[in-house]
PDB file of C-alpha atoms in Angstrom:
ATOM      1  CA  SER B   1      76.369 111.167 106.444  1.00 69.00           C
ATOM      2  CA  VAL B   2      79.056 109.332 109.321  1.00 75.00           C
ATOM      3  CA  MET B   3      79.511 109.786 112.772  1.00 78.00           C
ATOM      4  CA  TYR B   4      80.876 107.597 114.380  1.00 83.00           C
ATOM      5  CA  ARG B   5      83.670 108.365 118.357  1.00 85.00           C
ATOM      6  CA  LYS B   6      86.750 110.009 116.890  1.00 89.00           C
ATOM      7  CA  LYS B   7      88.485 107.563 120.361  1.00 92.00           C
ATOM      8  CA  ILE B   8      87.873 104.441 117.878  1.00 93.00           C
ATOM      9  CA  ILE B   9      90.416 105.763 115.268  1.00 93.00           C
ATOM     10  CA  ASP B  10      92.297 107.063 117.660  1.00 95.00           C
ATOM     11  CA  ASP B  11      92.874 103.942 120.179  1.00 96.00           C
ATOM     12  CA  ASN B  12      93.535 102.195 117.129  1.00 96.00           C
ATOM     13  CA  ASN B  13      94.971 103.425 114.617  1.00 96.00           C
ATOM     14  CA  LEU B  14      92.247 103.510 111.821  1.00 94.00           C
ATOM     15  CA  LYS B  15      93.293 105.498 109.074  1.00 92.00           C
ATOM     16  CA  TYR B  16      92.145 105.263 105.058  1.00 90.00           C
ATOM     17  CA  ASP B  17      93.899 102.538 103.766  1.00 87.00           C
ATOM     18  CA  ASP B  18      94.802 103.618  99.670  1.00 85.00           C
ATOM     19  CA  LYS B  19      94.411  99.354  99.482  1.00 87.00           C
ATOM     20  CA  TYR B  20      91.274  99.409  98.557  1.00 87.00           C
ATOM     21  CA  ILE B  21      91.788 102.816  96.541  1.00 84.00           C
ATOM     22  CA  HIS B  22      88.171 104.708  95.534  1.00 86.00           C
ATOM     23  CA  ALA B  23      86.022 102.188  98.471  1.00 89.00           C
ATOM     24  CA  GLU B  24      88.074 103.790 101.173  1.00 91.00           C
ATOM     25  CA  ASP B  25      85.083 105.032 103.495  1.00 89.00           C
ATOM     26  CA  PHE B  26      83.947 101.071 103.421  1.00 91.00           C
ATOM     27  CA  ARG B  27      87.135  99.574 104.085  1.00 93.00           C
ATOM     28  CA  LEU B  28      87.613 102.310 106.974  1.00 93.00           C
ATOM     29  CA  MET B  29      83.590 101.998 108.414  1.00 91.00           C
ATOM     30  CA  SER B  30      84.613  98.498 108.381  1.00 92.00           C
ATOM     31  CA  LEU B  31      87.745  98.091 110.865  1.00 93.00           C
ATOM     32  CA  ILE B  32      85.587 101.056 113.052  1.00 92.00           C
ATOM     33  CA  SER B  33      82.538  98.179 113.175  1.00 88.00           C
ATOM     34  CA  ARG B  34      85.165  96.143 114.660  1.00 89.00           C
ATOM     35  CA  TYR B  35      85.746  98.418 117.813  1.00 89.00           C
ATOM     36  CA  GLY B  36      82.230 100.139 117.620  1.00 80.00           C
ATOM     37  CA  LYS B  37      78.724  99.223 117.169  1.00 77.00           C
ATOM     38  CA  ILE B  38      77.659 101.404 114.049  1.00 78.00           C
ATOM     39  CA  TYR B  39      73.951 101.507 112.659  1.00 77.00           C
ATOM     40  CA  ASN B  40      72.384 102.862 109.788  1.00 75.00           C
ATOM     41  CA  VAL B  41      70.509 106.196 110.221  1.00 80.00           C
ATOM     42  CA  LYS B  42      66.648 105.661 108.858  1.00 80.00           C
ATOM     43  CA  TYR B  43      65.861 109.175 107.144  1.00 85.00           C
ATOM     44  CA  PRO B  44      68.662 110.362 104.420  1.00 83.00           C
ATOM     45  CA  LEU B  45      70.622 113.294 105.434  1.00 84.00           C
ATOM     46  CA  ILE B  46      72.360 114.727 102.680  1.00 82.00           C
ATOM     47  CA  LYS B  47      70.975 114.846  98.750  1.00 81.00           C
ATOM     48  CA  TYR B  48      73.434 112.864  96.745  1.00 77.00           C
ATOM     49  CA  ARG B  49      73.512 113.884  93.298  1.00 79.00           C
ATOM     50  CA  LYS B  50      74.693 111.436  90.164  1.00 81.00           C
ATOM     51  CA  HIS B  51      75.764 111.967  87.497  1.00 82.00           C
ATOM     52  CA  SER B  52      78.404 110.751  84.706  1.00 84.00           C
ATOM     53  CA  THR B  53      80.694 111.884  86.081  1.00 85.00           C
ATOM     54  CA  ASN B  54      79.877 110.270  89.741  1.00 82.00           C
ATOM     55  CA  ASN B  55      83.218 107.742  91.326  1.00 77.00           C
ATOM     56  CA  SER B  56      81.122 105.048  91.474  1.00 75.00           C
ATOM     57  CA  ILE B  57      80.145 105.487  88.418  1.00 80.00           C
ATOM     58  CA  VAL B  58      84.404 106.000  86.131  1.00 85.00           C
ATOM     59  CA  ASN B  59      85.904 103.754  88.556  1.00 82.00           C
ATOM     60  CA  HIS B  60      82.780 101.433  89.137  1.00 83.00           C
ATOM     61  CA  ILE B  61      85.422  98.437  88.474  1.00 85.00           C
ATOM     62  CA  ALA B  62      87.595  99.324  90.993  1.00 86.00           C
ATOM     63  CA  VAL B  63      84.656 100.488  93.737  1.00 87.00           C
ATOM     64  CA  ILE B  64      83.724  96.895  92.798  1.00 88.00           C
ATOM     65  CA  ASN B  65      87.138  94.951  93.445  1.00 89.00           C
ATOM     66  CA  GLY B  66      88.142  96.798  96.509  1.00 91.00           C
ATOM     67  CA  SER B  67      84.210  96.546  97.997  1.00 92.00           C
ATOM     68  CA  ALA B  68      85.079  92.753  97.225  1.00 93.00           C
ATOM     69  CA  LEU B  69      87.805  92.666  99.083  1.00 94.00           C
ATOM     70  CA  ILE B  70      87.398  94.091 102.093  1.00 94.00           C
ATOM     71  CA  VAL B  71      84.226  91.955 102.291  1.00 93.00           C
ATOM     72  CA  LYS B  72      86.569  89.175 102.509  1.00 93.00           C
ATOM     73  CA  ASP B  73      88.553  91.075 105.230  1.00 93.00           C
ATOM     74  CA  ASN B  74      85.224  91.544 106.966  1.00 90.00           C
ATOM     75  CA  LEU B  75      84.313  87.447 106.609  1.00 89.00           C
ATOM     76  CA  VAL B  76      87.649  85.959 107.622  1.00 89.00           C
ATOM     77  CA  ASN B  77      87.567  88.014 111.019  1.00 87.00           C
ATOM     78  CA  LEU B  78      84.201  86.222 111.164  1.00 83.00           C
ATOM     79  CA  GLY B  79      86.074  82.509 111.247  1.00 83.00           C
ATOM     80  CA  ILE B  80      84.961  82.561 106.976  1.00 85.00           C
ATOM     81  CA  ASP B  81      87.064  81.733 104.527  1.00 86.00           C
ATOM     82  CA  ILE B  82      85.522  82.681 101.369  1.00 89.00           C
ATOM     83  CA  SER B  83      87.785  84.154  97.667  1.00 91.00           C
ATOM     84  CA  VAL B  84      87.190  87.102  96.285  1.00 93.00           C
ATOM     85  CA  GLU B  85      84.913  84.844  93.377  1.00 92.00           C
ATOM     86  CA  GLN B  86      82.902  83.561  95.706  1.00 91.00           C
ATOM     87  CA  VAL B  87      82.145  87.675  97.504  1.00 92.00           C
ATOM     88  CA  LEU B  88      81.624  88.771  93.392  1.00 91.00           C
ATOM     89  CA  ARG B  89      79.301  85.436  93.379  1.00 89.00           C
ATOM     90  CA  ILE B  90      77.665  85.833  96.122  1.00 89.00           C
ATOM     91  CA  ARG B  91      77.186  89.825  95.939  1.00 88.00           C
ATOM     92  CA  ASP B  92      75.015  89.079  92.420  1.00 85.00           C
ATOM     93  CA  LEU B  93      73.190  86.966  93.829  1.00 84.00           C
ATOM     94  CA  PHE B  94      72.112  89.585  97.057  1.00 85.00           C
ATOM     95  CA  CYS B  95      71.423  92.266  93.957  1.00 82.00           C
ATOM     96  CA  SER B  96      69.562  89.561  91.618  1.00 71.00           C
ATOM     97  CA  ARG B  97      72.006  90.091  88.815  1.00 70.00           C
ATOM     98  CA  GLY B  98      71.262  86.023  88.797  1.00 70.00           C
ATOM     99  CA  ILE B  99      72.380  82.990  89.827  1.00 76.00           C
ATOM    100  CA  ASP B 100      75.470  80.616  88.763  1.00 79.00           C
ATOM    101  CA  THR B 101      74.011  77.631  88.710  1.00 83.00           C
ATOM    102  CA  LYS B 102      77.831  75.782  89.102  1.00 88.00           C
ATOM    103  CA  PHE B 103      77.647  77.348  92.284  1.00 90.00           C
ATOM    104  CA  VAL B 104      74.516  78.623  93.625  1.00 89.00           C
ATOM    105  CA  TYR B 105      74.873  74.975  96.894  1.00 93.00           C
ATOM    106  CA  ASP B 106      78.303  76.465  96.993  1.00 91.00           C
ATOM    107  CA  ASP B 107      77.822  80.500  97.887  1.00 91.00           C
ATOM    108  CA  VAL B 108      73.818  79.521 100.328  1.00 93.00           C
ATOM    109  CA  ARG B 109      75.367  77.329 102.622  1.00 93.00           C
ATOM    110  CA  SER B 110      78.747  80.309 102.325  1.00 90.00           C
ATOM    111  CA  VAL B 111      75.773  82.848 103.623  1.00 92.00           C
ATOM    112  CA  PHE B 112      74.490  80.718 105.986  1.00 94.00           C
ATOM    113  CA  GLN B 113      77.866  80.152 107.587  1.00 90.00           C
ATOM    114  CA  THR B 114      78.762  83.601 107.758  1.00 89.00           C
ATOM    115  CA  ILE B 115      74.948  84.593 109.325  1.00 90.00           C
ATOM    116  CA  LYS B 116      75.366  81.839 111.547  1.00 90.00           C
ATOM    117  CA  SER B 117      78.666  82.906 112.352  1.00 86.00           C
ATOM    118  CA  PHE B 118      78.277  86.721 112.833  1.00 84.00           C
ATOM    119  CA  LYS B 119      75.000  86.016 114.847  1.00 86.00           C
ATOM    120  CA  ASN B 120      77.637  83.151 117.267  1.00 84.00           C
ATOM    121  CA  LYS B 121      79.307  86.517 117.405  1.00 80.00           C
ATOM    122  CA  TYR B 122      77.729  89.517 117.561  1.00 76.00           C
ATOM    123  CA  GLY B 123      74.521  88.906 119.406  1.00 72.00           C
ATOM    124  CA  SER B 124      72.488  85.048 118.798  1.00 66.00           C
ATOM    125  CA  GLY B 125      69.458  86.621 121.042  1.00 70.00           C
ATOM    126  CA  LYS B 126      68.628  89.614 119.704  1.00 74.00           C
ATOM    127  CA  LYS B 127      66.187  89.551 116.306  1.00 79.00           C
ATOM    128  CA  ASN B 128      67.648  91.956 113.185  1.00 83.00           C
ATOM    129  CA  PHE B 129      65.235  91.864 110.492  1.00 86.00           C
ATOM    130  CA  GLU B 130      67.938  91.962 107.573  1.00 86.00           C
ATOM    131  CA  ILE B 131      68.758  88.578 108.556  1.00 89.00           C
ATOM    132  CA  LEU B 132      65.427  87.055 108.280  1.00 91.00           C
ATOM    133  CA  CYS B 133      64.468  89.084 104.639  1.00 91.00           C
ATOM    134  CA  THR B 134      67.881  87.535 103.928  1.00 92.00           C
ATOM    135  CA  LEU B 135      66.865  83.824 105.189  1.00 93.00           C
ATOM    136  CA  ARG B 136      63.969  84.017 103.499  1.00 92.00           C
ATOM    137  CA  ARG B 137      65.266  84.693  99.943  1.00 90.00           C
ATOM    138  CA  MET B 138      68.171  82.036 100.483  1.00 91.00           C
ATOM    139  CA  GLN B 139      65.564  79.513 100.044  1.00 90.00           C
ATOM    140  CA  LYS B 140      64.768  80.701  97.321  1.00 89.00           C
ATOM    141  CA  TRP B 141      67.800  80.852  95.393  1.00 90.00           C
ATOM    142  CA  LEU B 142      68.231  77.366  96.358  1.00 89.00           C
ATOM    143  CA  GLY B 143      65.247  76.904  93.942  1.00 88.00           C
ATOM    144  CA  ARG B 144      62.775  74.617  94.069  1.00 86.00           C
ATOM    145  CA  LYS B 145      63.488  71.965  90.945  1.00 88.00           C
ATOM    146  CA  ASN B 146      66.884  71.238  93.186  1.00 89.00           C
ATOM    147  CA  VAL B 147      65.730  71.025  96.681  1.00 90.00           C
ATOM    148  CA  ALA B 148      62.812  68.632  94.901  1.00 90.00           C
ATOM    149  CA  LEU B 149      65.591  66.520  93.689  1.00 92.00           C
ATOM    150  CA  LYS B 150      68.541  67.069  95.010  1.00 92.00           C
ATOM    151  CA  PRO B 151      69.092  65.476  98.426  1.00 94.00           C
ATOM    152  CA  ARG B 152      72.116  67.936  99.688  1.00 94.00           C
ATOM    153  CA  TYR B 153      69.403  71.238  98.468  1.00 94.00           C
ATOM    154  CA  PHE B 154      66.867  69.807 100.646  1.00 95.00           C
ATOM    155  CA  PHE B 155      69.277  69.643 103.797  1.00 96.00           C
ATOM    156  CA  LEU B 156      70.309  72.656 103.131  1.00 96.00           C
ATOM    157  CA  TYR B 157      67.258  74.474 102.404  1.00 95.00           C
ATOM    158  CA  MET B 158      65.455  72.898 105.458  1.00 95.00           C
ATOM    159  CA  SER B 159      67.951  73.872 107.641  1.00 96.00           C
ATOM    160  CA  ILE B 160      67.450  77.682 106.202  1.00 96.00           C
ATOM    161  CA  ARG B 161      64.049  77.333 107.156  1.00 95.00           C
ATOM    162  CA  ALA B 162      64.639  75.382 111.090  1.00 95.00           C
ATOM    163  CA  TYR B 163      67.429  78.772 111.424  1.00 94.00           C
ATOM    164  CA  TYR B 164      64.964  81.156 110.553  1.00 94.00           C
ATOM    165  CA  PHE B 165      62.115  79.741 112.616  1.00 93.00           C
ATOM    166  CA  LYS B 166      64.523  80.068 115.099  1.00 90.00           C
ATOM    167  CA  GLU B 167      65.332  83.492 114.588  1.00 89.00           C
ATOM    168  CA  SER B 168      61.606  84.647 113.590  1.00 88.00           C
ATOM    169  CA  PHE B 169      60.113  83.169 116.984  1.00 85.00           C
ATOM    170  CA  PHE B 170      62.754  83.061 119.697  1.00 81.00           C
ATOM    171  CA  SER B 171      64.922  85.878 119.223  1.00 77.00           C
ATOM    172  CA  SER B 172      63.676  89.060 120.697  1.00 74.00           C
ATOM    173  CA  ASN B 173      63.151  92.147 119.439  1.00 66.00           C
TER     174      ASN B 173
END
C-alpha cells in the first residue's frame, strides 16, 4: 500500500516511466521521495499472494535490472557516481548472497560514502536505525583477516566504527 500527496505528482509532472518496466512503482516512489518524505508503515495493510506466475518471479531479471538502474539514478542524485554492476554487487552484500572479495573494499567504501552523503543531505542530526544496522554489518563485510592484514581495510574499518559511534551516541531520536 502506498499513500502520497497528489500535489507532489501534479507539481512535478511525475508519472510511470516505461523505461523501468516491471519496476515502475519503485521508480515513481524514488521520484516522489525527492519532493516529499516517504515512510514505511510498520504494519501490513494488504495480503500479498505469492505464486509461480508473480511478476517478480516471471520477470525476475527485468525487475533486478530495472531496480538497479533506479538505485544508480538515486545515488547520482546524492552526488555519488556508481556503475550498475557495482549496484548489483552491493545488493548481493545486503542480501547475503555472497561477497565478491575482488571488489569488497570498493563496494563497502561506496556504501559508506552513500550513507554519509544521505545523512548530510537528509538529516545529519537524526538517529536512523537502518543506517546503524548497516554500519554494523559493514564492519563484518570487510572481514577480520583483511582488517588485520591490510592497512587500507583497517583504516576504512576504523572510519566506519567511528561514524557508527558518532551516529549512535550523538544523534537524537
